[in-house]
C-alpha cells in the first residue's frame, strides 16, 4: 500500500530563518521549540545548527529551549535564556504555536525573532512577525492532485511517495528591532 506524504523543507526553512537573523548581525540566536523529538523539529534544530556553523558561529546548546507551547512556558524559557551569561540577542521559533506564545510574552521587552509558520494576525502585531511561510494551500492542492493521480494512474508514471515543498521567508518588522 502506498502512503503519500507532503512536508515542508524543515531544515532549509530553519536555515533560512537563522541566516536571516545572522544577516541582521545576531550571533546569539536561541532556538525555541515545542517537541524537539518530532521529525519536523529535529530537522529544524539541524537547520538552525547548520546556519550557525555555516556562519562560523559556535552552537551553544544552552540556547535551545524546548517544551514551549503556551505563554507560561514561553515566559519561563525567555527568563532562563535571558539569565544565562551571554544571552541570546534574537530568537528562532520552530512553530506557530511557540511563535504566538512568544508574541505575547515579548510585549514590553521585544527581541528580534523569526517564526516557522505564519499564524493569524502575525502581520498585524506590533512589530509584525517575520515568518517562514509553509503555504498550506499549496500543500492541500498538491495532495488533492495526488489523490486524483492515484485514482487514475498513468501507465509508466511513478509517483513519489514523499514530496518535500520549498518554503520562503516573509520579511516583516520583528527582525529589525
mmCIF file of C-alpha atoms in Angstrom:
data_model
loop_
_atom_site.group_PDB
_atom_site.id
_atom_site.type_symbol
_atom_site.label_atom_id
_atom_site.label_comp_id
_atom_site.label_asym_id
_atom_site.label_seq_id
_atom_site.Cartn_x
_atom_site.Cartn_y
_atom_site.Cartn_z
ATOM 1 C CA UNK A 1 0.000 0.000 0.000
ATOM 2 C CA UNK A 2 1.295 3.483 -0.907
ATOM 3 C CA UNK A 3 1.126 6.360 1.535
ATOM 4 C CA UNK A 4 1.792 9.836 0.241
ATOM 5 C CA UNK A 5 3.405 12.441 2.451
ATOM 6 C CA UNK A 6 3.709 16.162 1.845
ATOM 7 C CA UNK A 7 6.005 18.133 4.084
ATOM 8 C CA UNK A 8 7.855 21.408 4.095
ATOM 9 C CA UNK A 9 11.612 21.574 3.805
ATOM 10 C CA UNK A 10 12.027 21.947 7.547
ATOM 11 C CA UNK A 11 15.806 22.028 7.635
ATOM 12 C CA UNK A 12 16.106 24.550 4.800
ATOM 13 C CA UNK A 13 13.426 26.755 6.380
ATOM 14 C CA UNK A 14 15.201 26.821 9.744
ATOM 15 C CA UNK A 15 18.472 27.528 7.976
ATOM 16 C CA UNK A 16 16.824 30.393 6.048
ATOM 17 C CA UNK A 17 15.329 31.895 9.225
ATOM 18 C CA UNK A 18 18.571 31.665 11.169
ATOM 19 C CA UNK A 19 20.598 33.031 8.257
ATOM 20 C CA UNK A 20 18.199 35.969 8.070
ATOM 21 C CA UNK A 21 18.809 36.760 11.742
ATOM 22 C CA UNK A 22 22.549 36.361 11.199
ATOM 23 C CA UNK A 23 22.315 38.880 8.344
ATOM 24 C CA UNK A 24 20.938 41.377 10.877
ATOM 25 C CA UNK A 25 24.131 40.982 12.904
ATOM 26 C CA UNK A 26 22.921 38.487 15.515
ATOM 27 C CA UNK A 27 25.339 35.792 16.657
ATOM 28 C CA UNK A 28 23.476 34.581 19.750
ATOM 29 C CA UNK A 29 20.271 33.150 18.293
ATOM 30 C CA UNK A 30 18.131 30.931 20.502
ATOM 31 C CA UNK A 31 16.079 28.021 19.192
ATOM 32 C CA UNK A 32 12.566 27.974 20.684
ATOM 33 C CA UNK A 33 10.572 24.804 20.053
ATOM 34 C CA UNK A 34 7.903 22.578 21.431
ATOM 35 C CA UNK A 35 8.571 18.886 20.836
ATOM 36 C CA UNK A 36 12.150 18.732 19.590
ATOM 37 C CA UNK A 37 11.998 14.940 19.356
ATOM 38 C CA UNK A 38 9.497 15.051 16.453
ATOM 39 C CA UNK A 39 10.966 14.630 12.984
ATOM 40 C CA UNK A 40 9.921 18.117 11.843
ATOM 41 C CA UNK A 41 11.572 19.810 14.804
ATOM 42 C CA UNK A 42 14.608 17.558 14.649
ATOM 43 C CA UNK A 43 15.170 18.821 11.107
ATOM 44 C CA UNK A 44 14.529 22.429 12.176
ATOM 45 C CA UNK A 45 17.066 22.169 15.001
ATOM 46 C CA UNK A 46 19.584 20.816 12.499
ATOM 47 C CA UNK A 47 18.847 23.703 10.102
ATOM 48 C CA UNK A 48 19.414 26.186 12.953
ATOM 49 C CA UNK A 49 22.691 24.487 13.886
ATOM 50 C CA UNK A 50 23.864 24.293 10.265
ATOM 51 C CA UNK A 51 23.187 28.001 9.657
ATOM 52 C CA UNK A 52 25.217 28.926 12.730
ATOM 53 C CA UNK A 53 28.093 26.624 11.731
ATOM 54 C CA UNK A 54 28.000 27.940 8.130
ATOM 55 C CA UNK A 55 28.427 31.464 9.548
ATOM 56 C CA UNK A 56 31.316 30.402 11.770
ATOM 57 C CA UNK A 57 29.244 30.807 14.938
ATOM 58 C CA UNK A 58 29.655 28.286 17.748
ATOM 59 C CA UNK A 59 26.495 26.323 18.530
ATOM 60 C CA UNK A 60 25.613 26.824 22.190
ATOM 61 C CA UNK A 61 23.154 24.121 23.214
ATOM 62 C CA UNK A 62 22.095 26.252 26.199
ATOM 63 C CA UNK A 63 20.257 28.373 23.603
ATOM 64 C CA UNK A 64 17.844 25.526 22.818
ATOM 65 C CA UNK A 65 14.527 25.856 24.653
ATOM 66 C CA UNK A 66 12.015 23.039 24.229
ATOM 67 C CA UNK A 67 8.532 22.489 25.565
ATOM 68 C CA UNK A 68 7.400 25.993 24.575
ATOM 69 C CA UNK A 69 3.737 25.704 23.660
ATOM 70 C CA UNK A 70 1.934 28.380 25.672
ATOM 71 C CA UNK A 71 2.506 31.755 27.313
ATOM 72 C CA UNK A 72 3.683 30.281 30.606
ATOM 73 C CA UNK A 73 6.294 28.016 29.025
ATOM 74 C CA UNK A 74 7.387 30.850 26.692
ATOM 75 C CA UNK A 75 7.853 33.193 29.649
ATOM 76 C CA UNK A 76 9.823 30.547 31.539
ATOM 77 C CA UNK A 77 12.047 29.807 28.530
ATOM 78 C CA UNK A 78 12.741 33.507 27.945
ATOM 79 C CA UNK A 79 13.543 34.061 31.601
ATOM 80 C CA UNK A 80 16.027 31.171 31.523
ATOM 81 C CA UNK A 81 17.590 32.337 28.248
ATOM 82 C CA UNK A 82 17.911 35.946 29.376
ATOM 83 C CA UNK A 83 19.541 34.747 32.594
ATOM 84 C CA UNK A 84 22.473 32.886 31.048
ATOM 85 C CA UNK A 85 25.835 34.550 30.593
ATOM 86 C CA UNK A 86 25.974 35.909 27.055
ATOM 87 C CA UNK A 87 22.196 35.655 26.467
ATOM 88 C CA UNK A 88 20.621 35.488 23.017
ATOM 89 C CA UNK A 89 20.004 38.646 21.032
ATOM 90 C CA UNK A 90 17.442 37.010 18.718
ATOM 91 C CA UNK A 91 15.118 34.025 18.582
ATOM 92 C CA UNK A 92 14.138 31.418 16.013
ATOM 93 C CA UNK A 93 10.738 29.967 16.874
ATOM 94 C CA UNK A 94 10.245 26.497 15.394
ATOM 95 C CA UNK A 95 6.448 26.535 15.076
ATOM 96 C CA UNK A 96 3.437 28.812 15.032
ATOM 97 C CA UNK A 97 2.249 27.762 18.497
ATOM 98 C CA UNK A 98 5.559 28.793 20.045
ATOM 99 C CA UNK A 99 5.605 31.997 17.972
ATOM 100 C CA UNK A 100 2.145 33.023 19.167
ATOM 101 C CA UNK A 101 3.159 32.448 22.785
ATOM 102 C CA UNK A 102 6.352 34.458 22.253
ATOM 103 C CA UNK A 103 4.447 37.348 20.647
ATOM 104 C CA UNK A 104 2.512 37.811 23.864
ATOM 105 C CA UNK A 105 5.474 37.356 26.205
ATOM 106 C CA UNK A 106 7.744 39.698 24.225
ATOM 107 C CA UNK A 107 5.347 42.647 24.586
ATOM 108 C CA UNK A 108 7.146 45.332 26.525
ATOM 109 C CA UNK A 109 10.532 43.596 26.171
ATOM 110 C CA UNK A 110 10.786 42.873 22.456
ATOM 111 C CA UNK A 111 13.531 40.776 20.907
ATOM 112 C CA UNK A 112 14.086 40.125 17.198
ATOM 113 C CA UNK A 113 12.673 36.806 16.038
ATOM 114 C CA UNK A 114 11.575 34.711 13.096
ATOM 115 C CA UNK A 115 8.871 32.072 13.376
ATOM 116 C CA UNK A 116 8.444 28.900 11.357
ATOM 117 C CA UNK A 117 4.899 29.009 10.024
ATOM 118 C CA UNK A 118 2.685 32.011 9.560
ATOM 119 C CA UNK A 119 -0.149 32.447 12.022
ATOM 120 C CA UNK A 120 -3.292 34.566 12.232
ATOM 121 C CA UNK A 121 -2.548 38.222 12.870
ATOM 122 C CA UNK A 122 1.260 37.789 12.622
ATOM 123 C CA UNK A 123 1.211 40.574 10.064
ATOM 124 C CA UNK A 124 -0.852 42.904 12.269
ATOM 125 C CA UNK A 125 1.113 42.611 15.515
ATOM 126 C CA UNK A 126 3.482 45.369 16.562
ATOM 127 C CA UNK A 127 6.066 44.538 15.466
ATOM 128 C CA UNK A 128 4.712 42.289 12.738
ATOM 129 C CA UNK A 129 6.344 38.862 12.825
ATOM 130 C CA UNK A 130 8.782 37.665 10.171
ATOM 131 C CA UNK A 131 7.938 34.061 9.311
ATOM 132 C CA UNK A 132 8.873 31.090 7.218
ATOM 133 C CA UNK A 133 5.793 30.548 5.049
ATOM 134 C CA UNK A 134 4.655 26.949 4.686
ATOM 135 C CA UNK A 135 1.948 27.705 2.097
ATOM 136 C CA UNK A 136 -0.746 25.285 3.366
ATOM 137 C CA UNK A 137 -2.948 25.966 0.327
ATOM 138 C CA UNK A 138 -0.216 24.682 -1.955
ATOM 139 C CA UNK A 139 0.197 21.564 0.165
ATOM 140 C CA UNK A 140 -3.566 20.953 0.011
ATOM 141 C CA UNK A 141 -3.653 21.425 -3.761
ATOM 142 C CA UNK A 142 -0.725 19.051 -4.277
ATOM 143 C CA UNK A 143 -2.342 16.463 -2.017
ATOM 144 C CA UNK A 144 -5.625 16.696 -3.923
ATOM 145 C CA UNK A 145 -3.774 16.321 -7.234
ATOM 146 C CA UNK A 146 -2.020 13.249 -5.861
ATOM 147 C CA UNK A 147 -5.337 11.665 -4.848
ATOM 148 C CA UNK A 148 -6.641 12.022 -8.394
ATOM 149 C CA UNK A 149 -3.371 10.742 -9.839
ATOM 150 C CA UNK A 150 -3.583 7.666 -7.615
ATOM 151 C CA UNK A 151 -7.212 7.069 -8.590
ATOM 152 C CA UNK A 152 -6.390 7.135 -12.302
ATOM 153 C CA UNK A 153 -2.718 6.234 -12.644
ATOM 154 C CA UNK A 154 -0.942 6.851 -15.913
ATOM 155 C CA UNK A 155 0.999 3.852 -17.197
ATOM 156 C CA UNK A 156 4.736 4.286 -16.749
ATOM 157 C CA UNK A 157 4.397 7.243 -14.362
ATOM 158 C CA UNK A 158 5.893 6.572 -10.939
ATOM 159 C CA UNK A 159 4.643 8.919 -8.223
ATOM 160 C CA UNK A 160 6.925 9.918 -5.357
ATOM 161 C CA UNK A 161 5.513 8.952 -2.008
ATOM 162 C CA UNK A 162 7.296 11.772 -0.177
ATOM 163 C CA UNK A 163 7.076 15.300 -1.530
ATOM 164 C CA UNK A 164 9.186 17.996 0.127
ATOM 165 C CA UNK A 165 7.941 21.515 -0.548
ATOM 166 C CA UNK A 166 10.110 24.616 -0.572
ATOM 167 C CA UNK A 167 9.389 27.315 1.996
ATOM 168 C CA UNK A 168 10.000 31.048 1.798
ATOM 169 C CA UNK A 169 10.790 33.924 4.130
ATOM 170 C CA UNK A 170 8.121 36.576 4.652
ATOM 171 C CA UNK A 171 10.064 39.511 5.995
ATOM 172 C CA UNK A 172 8.213 41.759 8.410
ATOM 173 C CA UNK A 173 9.265 44.032 11.266
ATOM 174 C CA UNK A 174 10.242 41.595 14.028
ATOM 175 C CA UNK A 175 13.862 41.290 12.880
ATOM 176 C CA UNK A 176 14.608 44.982 12.699
ATOM 177 C CA UNK A 177 14.259 45.771 16.385
#
